[in-house]
Each structure stands twice: as structure tokens, then as C-alpha cells.
Short mmCIF file of C-alpha atoms in Angstrom, two decimals:
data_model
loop_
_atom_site.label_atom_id
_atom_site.label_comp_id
_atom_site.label_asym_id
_atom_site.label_seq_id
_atom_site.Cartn_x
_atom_site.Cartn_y
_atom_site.Cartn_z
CA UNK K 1 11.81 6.85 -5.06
CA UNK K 2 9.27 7.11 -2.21
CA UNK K 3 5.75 7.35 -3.53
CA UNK K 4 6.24 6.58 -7.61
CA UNK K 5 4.55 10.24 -7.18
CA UNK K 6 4.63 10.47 -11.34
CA UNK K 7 3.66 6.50 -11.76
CA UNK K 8 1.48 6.23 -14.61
CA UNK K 9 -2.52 5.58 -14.02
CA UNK K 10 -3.73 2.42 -12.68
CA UNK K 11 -6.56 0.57 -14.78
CA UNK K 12 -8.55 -2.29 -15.04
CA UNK K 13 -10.44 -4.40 -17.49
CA UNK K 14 -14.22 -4.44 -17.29
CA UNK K 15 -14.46 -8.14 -16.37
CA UNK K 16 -11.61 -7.82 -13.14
CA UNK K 17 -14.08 -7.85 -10.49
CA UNK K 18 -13.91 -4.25 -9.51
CA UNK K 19 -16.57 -1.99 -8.19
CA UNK K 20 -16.00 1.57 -9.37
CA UNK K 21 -16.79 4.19 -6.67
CA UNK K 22 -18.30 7.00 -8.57
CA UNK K 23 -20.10 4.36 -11.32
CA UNK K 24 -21.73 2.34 -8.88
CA UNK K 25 -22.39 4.26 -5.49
CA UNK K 26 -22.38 7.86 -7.35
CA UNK K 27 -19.11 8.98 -5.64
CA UNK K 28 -17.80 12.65 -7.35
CA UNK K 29 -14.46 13.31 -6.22
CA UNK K 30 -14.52 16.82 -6.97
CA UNK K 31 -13.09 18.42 -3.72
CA UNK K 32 -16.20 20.01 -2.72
CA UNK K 33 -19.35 17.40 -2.39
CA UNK K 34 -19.61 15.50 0.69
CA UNK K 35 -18.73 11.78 -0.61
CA UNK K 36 -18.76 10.16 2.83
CA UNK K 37 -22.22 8.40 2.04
CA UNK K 38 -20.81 6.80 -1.11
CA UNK K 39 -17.81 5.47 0.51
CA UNK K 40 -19.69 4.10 3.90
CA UNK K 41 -22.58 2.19 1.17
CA UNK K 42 -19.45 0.77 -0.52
CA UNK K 43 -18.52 -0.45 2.91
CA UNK K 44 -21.63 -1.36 3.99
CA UNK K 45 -21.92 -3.82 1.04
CA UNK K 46 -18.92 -5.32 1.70
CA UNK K 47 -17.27 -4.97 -1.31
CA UNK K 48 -14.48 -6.82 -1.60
CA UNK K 49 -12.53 -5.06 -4.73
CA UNK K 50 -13.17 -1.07 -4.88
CA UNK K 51 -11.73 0.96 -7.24
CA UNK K 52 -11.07 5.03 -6.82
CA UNK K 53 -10.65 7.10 -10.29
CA UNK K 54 -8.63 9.71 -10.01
CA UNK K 55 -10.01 12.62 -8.15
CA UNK K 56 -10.75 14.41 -4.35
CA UNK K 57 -12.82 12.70 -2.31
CA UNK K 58 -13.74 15.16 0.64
CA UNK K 59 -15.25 13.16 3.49
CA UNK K 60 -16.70 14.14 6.80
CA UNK K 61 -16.91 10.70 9.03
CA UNK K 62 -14.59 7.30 9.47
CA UNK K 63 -15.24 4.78 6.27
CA UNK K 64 -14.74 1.09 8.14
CA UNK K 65 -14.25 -1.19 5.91
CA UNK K 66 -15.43 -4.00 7.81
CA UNK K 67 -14.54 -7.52 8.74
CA UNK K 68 -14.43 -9.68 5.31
CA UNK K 69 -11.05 -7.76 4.10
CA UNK K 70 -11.08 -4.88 1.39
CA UNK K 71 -8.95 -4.27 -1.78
CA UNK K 72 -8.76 -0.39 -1.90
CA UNK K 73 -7.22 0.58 -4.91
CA UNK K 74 -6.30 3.46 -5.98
CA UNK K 75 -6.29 4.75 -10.13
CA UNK K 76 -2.84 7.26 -9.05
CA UNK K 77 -0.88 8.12 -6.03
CA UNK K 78 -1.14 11.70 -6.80
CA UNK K 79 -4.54 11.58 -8.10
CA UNK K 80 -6.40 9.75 -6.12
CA UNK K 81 -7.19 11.56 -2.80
CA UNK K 82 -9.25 10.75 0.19
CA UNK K 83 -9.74 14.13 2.05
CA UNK K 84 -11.09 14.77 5.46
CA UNK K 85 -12.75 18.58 5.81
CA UNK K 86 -11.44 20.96 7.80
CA UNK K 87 -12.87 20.81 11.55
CA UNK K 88 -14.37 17.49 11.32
CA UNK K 89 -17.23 16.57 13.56
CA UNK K 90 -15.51 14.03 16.41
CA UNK K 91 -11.92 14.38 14.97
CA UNK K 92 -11.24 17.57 17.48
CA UNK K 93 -9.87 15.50 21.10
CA UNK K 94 -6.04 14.41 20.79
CA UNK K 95 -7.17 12.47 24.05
CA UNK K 96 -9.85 10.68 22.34
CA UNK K 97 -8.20 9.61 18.64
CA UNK K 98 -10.31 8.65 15.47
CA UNK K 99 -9.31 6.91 12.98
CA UNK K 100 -10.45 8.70 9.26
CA UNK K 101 -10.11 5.34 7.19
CA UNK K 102 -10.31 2.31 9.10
CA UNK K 103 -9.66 -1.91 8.05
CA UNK K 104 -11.36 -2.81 11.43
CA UNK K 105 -14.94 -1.98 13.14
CA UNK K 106 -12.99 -1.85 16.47
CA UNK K 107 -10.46 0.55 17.44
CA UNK K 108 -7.87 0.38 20.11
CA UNK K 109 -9.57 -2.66 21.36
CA UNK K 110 -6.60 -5.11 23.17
CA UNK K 111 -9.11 -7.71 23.48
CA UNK K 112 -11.11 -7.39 20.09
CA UNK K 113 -12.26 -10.57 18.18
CA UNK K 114 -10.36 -10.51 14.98
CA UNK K 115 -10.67 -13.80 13.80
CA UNK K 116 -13.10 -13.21 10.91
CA UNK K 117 -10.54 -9.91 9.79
CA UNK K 118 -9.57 -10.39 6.10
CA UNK K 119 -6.85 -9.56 4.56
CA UNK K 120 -7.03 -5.82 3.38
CA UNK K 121 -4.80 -3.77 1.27
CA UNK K 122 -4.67 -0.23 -0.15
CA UNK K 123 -2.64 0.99 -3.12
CA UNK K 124 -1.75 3.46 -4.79
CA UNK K 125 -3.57 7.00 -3.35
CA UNK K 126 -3.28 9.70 -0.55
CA UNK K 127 -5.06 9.65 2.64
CA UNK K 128 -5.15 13.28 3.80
CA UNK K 129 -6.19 15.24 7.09
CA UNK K 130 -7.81 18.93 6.50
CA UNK K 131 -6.84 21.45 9.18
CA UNK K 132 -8.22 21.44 12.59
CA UNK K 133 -8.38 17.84 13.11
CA UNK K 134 -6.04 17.19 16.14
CA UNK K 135 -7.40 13.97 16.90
CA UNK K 136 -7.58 12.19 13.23
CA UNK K 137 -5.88 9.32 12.69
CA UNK K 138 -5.02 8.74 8.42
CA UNK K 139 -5.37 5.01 8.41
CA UNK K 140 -6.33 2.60 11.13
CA UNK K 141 -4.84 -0.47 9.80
CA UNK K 142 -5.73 -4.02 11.17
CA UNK K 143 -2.59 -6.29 9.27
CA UNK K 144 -3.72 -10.05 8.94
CA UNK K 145 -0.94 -12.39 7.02
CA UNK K 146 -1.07 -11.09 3.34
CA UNK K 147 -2.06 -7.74 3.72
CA UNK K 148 -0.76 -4.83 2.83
CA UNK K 149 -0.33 -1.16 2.16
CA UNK K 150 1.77 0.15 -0.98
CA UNK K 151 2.38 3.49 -2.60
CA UNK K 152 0.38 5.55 -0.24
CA UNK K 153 0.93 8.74 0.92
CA UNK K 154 -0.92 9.54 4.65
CA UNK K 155 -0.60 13.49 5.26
CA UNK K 156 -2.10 16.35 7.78
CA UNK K 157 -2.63 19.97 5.63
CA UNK K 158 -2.75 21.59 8.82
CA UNK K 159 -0.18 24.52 9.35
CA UNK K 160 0.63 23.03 12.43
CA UNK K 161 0.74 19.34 11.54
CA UNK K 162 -2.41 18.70 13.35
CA UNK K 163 -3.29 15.26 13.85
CA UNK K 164 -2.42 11.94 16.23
CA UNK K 165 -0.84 9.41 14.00
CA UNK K 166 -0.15 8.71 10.32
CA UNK K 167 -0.47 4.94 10.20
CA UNK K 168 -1.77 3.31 13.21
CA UNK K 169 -1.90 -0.66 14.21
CA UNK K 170 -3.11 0.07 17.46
CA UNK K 171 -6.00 -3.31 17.94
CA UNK K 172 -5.92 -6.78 18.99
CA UNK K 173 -3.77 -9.26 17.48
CA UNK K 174 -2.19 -7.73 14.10
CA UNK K 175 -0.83 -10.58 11.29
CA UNK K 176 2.68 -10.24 9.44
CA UNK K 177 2.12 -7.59 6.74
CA UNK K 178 3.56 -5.59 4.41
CA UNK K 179 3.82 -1.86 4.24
CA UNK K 180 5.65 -0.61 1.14
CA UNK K 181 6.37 2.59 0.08
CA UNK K 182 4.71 4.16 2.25
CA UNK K 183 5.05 8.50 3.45
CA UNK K 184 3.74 9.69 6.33
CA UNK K 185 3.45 13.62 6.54
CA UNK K 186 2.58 15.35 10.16
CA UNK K 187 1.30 14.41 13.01
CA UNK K 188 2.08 13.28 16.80
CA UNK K 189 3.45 10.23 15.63
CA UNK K 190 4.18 8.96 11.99
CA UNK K 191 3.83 4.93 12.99
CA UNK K 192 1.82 4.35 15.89
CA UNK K 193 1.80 0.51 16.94
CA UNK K 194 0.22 -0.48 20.45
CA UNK K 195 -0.41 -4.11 19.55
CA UNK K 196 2.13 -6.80 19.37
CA UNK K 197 2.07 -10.27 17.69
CA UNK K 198 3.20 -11.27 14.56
CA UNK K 199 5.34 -8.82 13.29
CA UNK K 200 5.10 -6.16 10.70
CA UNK K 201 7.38 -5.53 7.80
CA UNK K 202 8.14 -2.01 6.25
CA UNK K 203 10.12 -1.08 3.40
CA UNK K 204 10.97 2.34 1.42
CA UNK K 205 9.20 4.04 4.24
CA UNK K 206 9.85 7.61 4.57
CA UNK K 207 8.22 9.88 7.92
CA UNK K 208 8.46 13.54 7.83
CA UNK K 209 7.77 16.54 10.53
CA UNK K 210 6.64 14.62 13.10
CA UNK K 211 5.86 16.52 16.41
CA UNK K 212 6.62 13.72 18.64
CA UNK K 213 7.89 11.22 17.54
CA UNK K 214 8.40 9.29 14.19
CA UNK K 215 7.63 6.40 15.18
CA UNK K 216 5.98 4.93 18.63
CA UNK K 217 6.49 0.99 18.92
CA UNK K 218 4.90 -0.34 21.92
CA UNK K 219 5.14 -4.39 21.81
CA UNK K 220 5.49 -5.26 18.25
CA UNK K 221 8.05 -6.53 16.16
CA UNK K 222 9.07 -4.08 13.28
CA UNK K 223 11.80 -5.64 10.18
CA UNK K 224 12.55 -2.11 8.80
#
């Protein structure tokens, strides 16, 4: 079933090597404080292994998770939310698109160095877009060979799906990857690719209420 929406809760022992979000950069995942700090120091640090307990995480900026790759990992699809407010400051220009959680310093760059990229993943937790955010992008996603993104819901909560893309692969040079299980909720377009050249793999992928199109494939090769 798309999402393993009721999956039981993710958990790890204390010696597994990962960084706890709220323990270690004070993150509170409440729904109402403004966690964006937390997340961007977490980045900043370059952790390689970050874990997300169960909770809302309202944000207010793009978190980059820079250039040395990134396990995100989530404690519960359903749980564990990363929320953009509601009229976000630079997320208002459909022209202009921002990506809300980025794998890549660089967006929509055809000519971007990408040779340091490592291999990211995310698992297991929702990326959603508050209302009024017509030019968010959910996840910028730079694929390198052996990344990935699994059980992950990417929604707009806008009453009228506000929002450019779901998933977008849209800079220089993307690796064979795996998306899995993946639901995309809203927006112009539910898979936006504009760079070709290795191939991208997706599986149990289900793309709802689109306004434009469900997918937008410019250049890449897709194994659905």
C-alpha cells in the first residue's frame, strides 16, 4: 500500500551513529516554533546520519543539505512532518521556484559541479507545503548512484493545490536512484525532471490532483 501510512515507529540504538534533531540542535516539532535554525545547524555541520522523532516541524526557509550526502530519516511516515508556514518569505513567484528541502546547494543549475554530491536518502516522513506558497518546491532532489527516497509523502495544504512541483530533479547530472513508495499530493507538476543522465527508477509511486501535469520529463530516463 502506498505510504505504509500505519508502519510501526522507526528506532535506533544509541551507538548507530545517529544525530537526533531535537537532542542535539534543540529542534521541538510542535507545529508552532520556528525550527528552521535547528534544521539549517544540522546542515551546516554536515551531519551525515539525522534522525527526526516523531513530531511537526514548521519551517520558514530551504534546509540544503549540502554536498557530502545526508541520511534523513524519519521515526514515522505519518508522524514525522516537515512543514513549511503559510505565506513563506521567497516561496510566493511560480516564475521563480524554491525548493523547501533541498540534497544540493545549487538549484536548476545545467552546468553545476556535482562531483563531490553524496549519496542522500530520506525515509520514512512527510514533506508538506502550508498555503500560499505557489512557488515551493517539496523536495529538490540531486540522485547520485545509491540514493534514494522511500516512504515519503510530499504534499501542498493549500485549498488550491498551491505549489510548483512535488519531487523535483531539476540540476546537473543526476545518478541512477531509487524512489520508492513515494506520494505526491498537489501542485503544478507531481515529478518534475529537467536533467537527463543516468536514469531514475520509481516504484509504488502514486501522484494525485495535479494541476498540470503529473509528471513533466524533460531528457531523462524514467523505469516506472
Amino acid at each position: 500500500a502506498f505510504g505504509s501510512a500505519h508502519g510501526e515507529a522507526i528506532a535506533f540504538p544509541p551507538d548507530a551513529g545517529f544525530v537526533d534533531v531535537c537532542q542535539k540542535y534543540g529542534a521541538k516539532g510542535d507545529g508552532a516554533t520556528d525550527d528552521t535554525a535547528a534544521f539549517q545547524k544540522a546542515a551546516s555541520d554536515g551531519v551525515r546520519l539525522l534522525f527526526l522523532p516523531k513530531g511537526t516541524y514548521l519551517l520558514s526557509n530551504t534546509v540544503t543539505f549540502g554536498s557530502r550526502g545526508c541520511v534523513i530519516q524519519g521515526e514515522n511516515r505519518v508522524g514525522t512532518v516537515l512543514r513549511l508556514k503559510d505565506k513563506a518569505s521567497g516561496f510566493g513567484n511560480e516564475a521563480k521556484p524554491k525548493p523547501f528541502i533541498s540534497t544540493w546547494k545549487e538549484f536548476m543549475s545545467p552546468r553545476a559541479n556535482t562531483s563531490r554530491a553524496g549519496r542522500s536518502s530520506l525515509s520514512d516522513l512527510t514533506i508538506e507545503i502550508g498555503a500560499d506558497n505557489p512557488g515551493a518546491v517539496g523536495l529538490h532532489f540531486l540522485p547520485v548512484p545509491g540514493g534514494s527516497v522511500r516512504r515519503v509523502t510530499i504534499r501542498t495544504v493549500d485549498p488550491f493545490r498551491a505549489g510548483k512541483a512535488g519531487l523535483a530533479v531539476v540540476t546537473n547530472a543526476p545518478g541512477a536512484s531509487l524512489f520508492k513508495d513515494v506520494l505526491v499530493e498537489g501542485f503544478d507538476f507531481g515529478i518534475w525532471n529537467t536533467a537527463g543522465q543516468h536514469g531514475l527508477t520509481f516504484e509504488d509511486v502514486a501522484l494525485r490532483n495535479q494541476s498540470v501535469a503529473g509528471v513533466e520529463n524533460v531528457g531523462q530516463t524514467m523505469a516506472v
